CSV table of C-alpha atoms and ligand atoms in Angstrom, one decimal:
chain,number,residue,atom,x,y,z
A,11,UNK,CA,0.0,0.0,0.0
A,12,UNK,CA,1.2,3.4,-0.8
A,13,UNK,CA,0.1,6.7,1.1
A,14,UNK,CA,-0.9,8.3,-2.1
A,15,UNK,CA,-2.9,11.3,-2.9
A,16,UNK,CA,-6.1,10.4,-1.7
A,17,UNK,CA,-4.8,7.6,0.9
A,18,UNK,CA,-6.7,7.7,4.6
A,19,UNK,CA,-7.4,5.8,7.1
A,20,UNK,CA,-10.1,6.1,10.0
A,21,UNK,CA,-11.7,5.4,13.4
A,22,UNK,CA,-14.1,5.6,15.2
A,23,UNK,CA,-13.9,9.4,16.0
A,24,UNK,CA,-10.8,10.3,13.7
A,25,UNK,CA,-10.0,10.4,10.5
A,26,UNK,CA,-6.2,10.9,9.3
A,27,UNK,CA,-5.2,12.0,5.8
A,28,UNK,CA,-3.0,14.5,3.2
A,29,UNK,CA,-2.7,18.0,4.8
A,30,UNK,CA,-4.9,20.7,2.9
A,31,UNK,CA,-4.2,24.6,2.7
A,32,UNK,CA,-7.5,24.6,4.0
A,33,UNK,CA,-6.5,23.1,7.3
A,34,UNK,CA,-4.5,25.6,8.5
A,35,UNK,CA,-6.7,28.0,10.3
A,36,UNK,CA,-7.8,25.1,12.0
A,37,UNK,CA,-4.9,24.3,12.8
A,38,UNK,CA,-3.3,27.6,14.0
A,39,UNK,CA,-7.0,28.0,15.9
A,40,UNK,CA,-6.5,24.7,17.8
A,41,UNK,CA,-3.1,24.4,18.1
A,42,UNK,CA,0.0,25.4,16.4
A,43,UNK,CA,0.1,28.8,18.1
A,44,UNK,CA,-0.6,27.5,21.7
A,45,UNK,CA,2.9,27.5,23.6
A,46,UNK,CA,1.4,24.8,25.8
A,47,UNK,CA,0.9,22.6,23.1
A,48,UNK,CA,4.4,23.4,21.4
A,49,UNK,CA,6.6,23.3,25.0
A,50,UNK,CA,8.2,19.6,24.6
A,51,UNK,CA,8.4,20.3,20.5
A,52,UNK,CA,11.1,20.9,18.5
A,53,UNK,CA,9.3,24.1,16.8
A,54,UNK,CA,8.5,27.3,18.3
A,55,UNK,CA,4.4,28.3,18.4
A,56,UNK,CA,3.4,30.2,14.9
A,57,UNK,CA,2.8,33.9,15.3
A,58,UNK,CA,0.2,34.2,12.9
A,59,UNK,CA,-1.8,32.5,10.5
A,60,UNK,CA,0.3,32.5,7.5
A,61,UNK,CA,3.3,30.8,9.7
A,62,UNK,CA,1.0,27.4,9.7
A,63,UNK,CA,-0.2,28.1,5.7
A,64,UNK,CA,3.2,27.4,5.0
A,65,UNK,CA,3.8,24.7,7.3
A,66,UNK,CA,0.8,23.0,5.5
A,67,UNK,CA,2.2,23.6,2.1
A,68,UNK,CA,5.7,22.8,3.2
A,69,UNK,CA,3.7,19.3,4.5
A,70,UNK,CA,2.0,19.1,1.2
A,71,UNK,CA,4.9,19.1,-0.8
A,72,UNK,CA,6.7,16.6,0.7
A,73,UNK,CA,3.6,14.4,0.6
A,74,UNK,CA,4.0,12.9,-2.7
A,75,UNK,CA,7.7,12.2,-1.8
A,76,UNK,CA,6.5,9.2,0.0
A,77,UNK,CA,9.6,9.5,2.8
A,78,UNK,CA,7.7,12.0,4.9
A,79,UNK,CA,3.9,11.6,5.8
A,80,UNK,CA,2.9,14.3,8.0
A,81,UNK,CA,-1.6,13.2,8.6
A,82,UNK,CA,-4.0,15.7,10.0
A,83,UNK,CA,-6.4,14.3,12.5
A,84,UNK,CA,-9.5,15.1,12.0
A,85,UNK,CA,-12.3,15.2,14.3
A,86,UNK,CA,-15.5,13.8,12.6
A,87,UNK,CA,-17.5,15.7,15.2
A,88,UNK,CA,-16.5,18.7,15.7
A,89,UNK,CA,-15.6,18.8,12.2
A,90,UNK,CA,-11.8,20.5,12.9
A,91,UNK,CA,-8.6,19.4,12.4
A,92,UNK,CA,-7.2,18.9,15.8
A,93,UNK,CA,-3.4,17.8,15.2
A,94,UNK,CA,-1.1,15.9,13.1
A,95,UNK,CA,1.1,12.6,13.3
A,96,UNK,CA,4.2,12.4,11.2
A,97,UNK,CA,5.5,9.3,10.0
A,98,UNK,CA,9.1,9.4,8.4
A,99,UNK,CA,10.8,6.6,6.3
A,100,UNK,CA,14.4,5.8,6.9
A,101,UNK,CA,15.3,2.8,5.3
A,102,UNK,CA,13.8,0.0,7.2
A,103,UNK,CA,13.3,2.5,9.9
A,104,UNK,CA,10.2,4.4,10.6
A,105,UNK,CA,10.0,7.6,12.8
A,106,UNK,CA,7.2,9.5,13.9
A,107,UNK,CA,6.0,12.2,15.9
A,108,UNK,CA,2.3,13.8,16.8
A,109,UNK,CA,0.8,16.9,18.1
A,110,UNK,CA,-2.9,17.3,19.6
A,111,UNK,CA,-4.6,20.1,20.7
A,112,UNK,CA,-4.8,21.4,24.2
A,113,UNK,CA,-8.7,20.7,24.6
A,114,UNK,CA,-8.7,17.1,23.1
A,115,UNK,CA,-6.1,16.1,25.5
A,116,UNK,CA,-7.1,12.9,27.9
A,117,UNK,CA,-9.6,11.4,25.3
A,118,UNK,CA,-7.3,8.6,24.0
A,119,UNK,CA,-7.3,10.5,21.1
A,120,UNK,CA,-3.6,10.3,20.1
A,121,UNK,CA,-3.4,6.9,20.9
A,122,UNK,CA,-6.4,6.1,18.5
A,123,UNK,CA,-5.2,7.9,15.6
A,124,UNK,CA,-1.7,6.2,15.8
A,125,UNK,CA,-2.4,2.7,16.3
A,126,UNK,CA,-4.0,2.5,12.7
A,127,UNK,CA,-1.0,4.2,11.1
A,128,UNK,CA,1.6,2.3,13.4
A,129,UNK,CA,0.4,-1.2,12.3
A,130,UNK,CA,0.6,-0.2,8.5
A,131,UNK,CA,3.8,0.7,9.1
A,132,UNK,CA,5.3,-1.9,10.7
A,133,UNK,CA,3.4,-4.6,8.1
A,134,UNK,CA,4.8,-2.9,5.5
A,135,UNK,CA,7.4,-4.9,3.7
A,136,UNK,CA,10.8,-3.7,4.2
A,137,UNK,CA,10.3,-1.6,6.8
A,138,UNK,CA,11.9,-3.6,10.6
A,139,UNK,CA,11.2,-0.8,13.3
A,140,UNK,CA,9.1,2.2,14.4
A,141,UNK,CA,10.2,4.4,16.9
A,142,UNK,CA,9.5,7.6,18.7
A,143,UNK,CA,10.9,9.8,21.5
A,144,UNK,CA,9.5,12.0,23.7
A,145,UNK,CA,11.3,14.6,26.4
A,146,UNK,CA,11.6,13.3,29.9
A,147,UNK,CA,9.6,15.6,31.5
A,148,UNK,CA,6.5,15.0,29.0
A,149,UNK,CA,5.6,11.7,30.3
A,150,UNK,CA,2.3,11.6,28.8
A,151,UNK,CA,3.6,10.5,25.2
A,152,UNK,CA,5.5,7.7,26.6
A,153,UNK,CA,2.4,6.4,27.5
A,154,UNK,CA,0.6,7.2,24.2
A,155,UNK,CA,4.1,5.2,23.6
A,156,UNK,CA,3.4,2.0,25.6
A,157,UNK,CA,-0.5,2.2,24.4
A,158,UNK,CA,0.8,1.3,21.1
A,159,UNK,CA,2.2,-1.3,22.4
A,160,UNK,CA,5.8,0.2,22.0
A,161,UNK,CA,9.1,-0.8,24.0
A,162,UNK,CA,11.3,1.8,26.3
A,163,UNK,CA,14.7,0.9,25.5
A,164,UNK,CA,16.5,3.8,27.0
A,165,UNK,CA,16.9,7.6,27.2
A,166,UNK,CA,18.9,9.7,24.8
A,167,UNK,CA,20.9,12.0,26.2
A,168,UNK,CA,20.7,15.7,25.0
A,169,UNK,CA,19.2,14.4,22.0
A,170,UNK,CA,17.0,16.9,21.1
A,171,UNK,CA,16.2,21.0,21.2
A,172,UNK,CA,12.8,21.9,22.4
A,173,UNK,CA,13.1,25.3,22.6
A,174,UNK,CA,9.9,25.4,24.5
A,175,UNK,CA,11.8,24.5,27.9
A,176,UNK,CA,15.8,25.0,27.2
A,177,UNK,CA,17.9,26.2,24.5
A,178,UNK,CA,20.1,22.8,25.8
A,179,UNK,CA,19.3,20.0,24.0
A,180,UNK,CA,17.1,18.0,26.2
A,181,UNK,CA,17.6,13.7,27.3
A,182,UNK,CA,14.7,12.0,25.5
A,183,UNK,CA,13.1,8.7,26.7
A,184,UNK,CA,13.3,6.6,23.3
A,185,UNK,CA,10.3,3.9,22.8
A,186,UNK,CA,10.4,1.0,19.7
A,187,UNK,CA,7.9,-1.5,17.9
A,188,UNK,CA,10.1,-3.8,16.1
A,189,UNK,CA,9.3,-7.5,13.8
B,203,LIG,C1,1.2,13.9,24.3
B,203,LIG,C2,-0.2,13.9,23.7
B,203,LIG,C3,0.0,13.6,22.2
B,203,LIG,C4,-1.1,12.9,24.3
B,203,LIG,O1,-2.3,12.8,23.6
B,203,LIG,P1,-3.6,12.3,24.3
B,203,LIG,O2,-4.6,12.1,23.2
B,203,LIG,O3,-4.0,13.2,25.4
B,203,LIG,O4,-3.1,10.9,24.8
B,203,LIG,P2,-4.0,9.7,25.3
B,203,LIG,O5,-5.3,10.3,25.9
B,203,LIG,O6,-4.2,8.7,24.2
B,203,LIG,O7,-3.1,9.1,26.4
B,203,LIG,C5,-2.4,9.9,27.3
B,203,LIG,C6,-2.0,9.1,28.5
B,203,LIG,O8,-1.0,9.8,29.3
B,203,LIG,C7,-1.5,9.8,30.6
B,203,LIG,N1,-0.9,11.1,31.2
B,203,LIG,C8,-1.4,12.3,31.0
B,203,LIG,N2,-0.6,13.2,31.7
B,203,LIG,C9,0.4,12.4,32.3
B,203,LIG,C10,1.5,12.7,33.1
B,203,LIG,N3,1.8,13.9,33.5
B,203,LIG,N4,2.2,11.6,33.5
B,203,LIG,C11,2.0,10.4,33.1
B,203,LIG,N5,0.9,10.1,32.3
B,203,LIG,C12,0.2,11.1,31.9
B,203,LIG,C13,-3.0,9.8,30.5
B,203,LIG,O9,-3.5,9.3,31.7
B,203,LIG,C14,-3.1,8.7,29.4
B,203,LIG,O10,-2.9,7.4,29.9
B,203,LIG,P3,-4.1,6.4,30.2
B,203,LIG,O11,-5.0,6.3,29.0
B,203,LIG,O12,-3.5,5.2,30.6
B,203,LIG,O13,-4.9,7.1,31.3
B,203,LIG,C15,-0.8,15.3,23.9
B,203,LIG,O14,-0.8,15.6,25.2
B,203,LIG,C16,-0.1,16.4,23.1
B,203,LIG,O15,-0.3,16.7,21.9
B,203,LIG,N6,0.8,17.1,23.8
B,203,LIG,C17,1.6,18.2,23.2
B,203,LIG,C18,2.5,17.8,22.1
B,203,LIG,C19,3.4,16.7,22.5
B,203,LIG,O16,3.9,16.7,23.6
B,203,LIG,N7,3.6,15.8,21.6
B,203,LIG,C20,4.5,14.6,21.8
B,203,LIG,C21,5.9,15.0,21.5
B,203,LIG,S1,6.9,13.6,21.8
């Protein structure tokens, strides 16, 4: 299966597909300028609206590469995009990364919209290993982490910047689904 143009997948409240310019006041609305949201993230929050515009293009673009899926979650209904989940291909390697906003948090809503996207992943043929980190003082994604059924396998010291907290690169706690 390819993540083509029209490719989605859903559940029961979600639906996750291709970024639209259209998204983006949604987006900046729900999330992308909430410093909150952005604190354990490697960004910084968008000023205005046209900051997230261009994110969505930028996310757009490298769509049809096929290395880099970056979804929007959308929220059947309230009819929003509420976040995004980013899957990058790395050889047999997959990475990913999500954001939700503030007001969804709690729901198991991060944890429903990954699992779909997590299995495809690691059934697709050539592909060995998903992985994610999260910062050691956001412990709430290590458990969307272990909901997907992912492995801790150890923390990563000053392995990332989230300017949101330090301009020191911050120890991550890194987590693993492997066949
Ligand atoms: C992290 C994030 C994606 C979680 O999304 P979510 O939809 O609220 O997650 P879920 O509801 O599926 O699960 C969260 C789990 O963390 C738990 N949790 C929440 N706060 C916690 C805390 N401070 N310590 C430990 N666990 C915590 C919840 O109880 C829940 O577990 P449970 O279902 O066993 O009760 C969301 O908070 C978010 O977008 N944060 C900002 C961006 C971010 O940090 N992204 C991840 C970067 S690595």
């Amino acid at each position: 299966m390819r993540w083509r143009e029209n490719m989605k997948t859903e559940t029961a409240r979600l639906l996750m597909r291709k970024p639209e310019i259209s998204d983006a006041q949604d987006m900046y609305k729900n999330y992308t300028q909430d410093s909150e949201v952005t604190k354990y993230l490697i960004w910084n929050p968008h000023k205005e609206l046209s900051d997230t515009e261009k994110w969505v293009e930028h996310c757009m673009d490298i769509w049809d590469v096929d290395k880099t899926l970056p979804f929007v979650i959308y929220h059947k209904e309230v009819q929003e995009v509420i976040g995004m989940i980013d899957f990058r291909i790395n050889g047999f390697i997959v990475d990913f990364g999500y954001v939700l906003a503030r007001r969804f948090w709690g729901q198991g809503i991060m944890s429903e919209a990954a699992a779909p996207l997590v299995r495809h992943f690691i059934e697709r043929d050539g592909i060995y290993r998903i992985q994610a980190v999260h910062d050691l003082d956001n412990p709430a994604s290590g458990r969307v982490m272990e909901k997907l059924g992912m492995q801790f396998e150890g923390i990563l010291r000053k392995f990332s910047l989230h300017p949101g907290v330090s301009d020191i690169p911050r120890d991550c706690k890194m987590y693993s689904l492997v066949k």
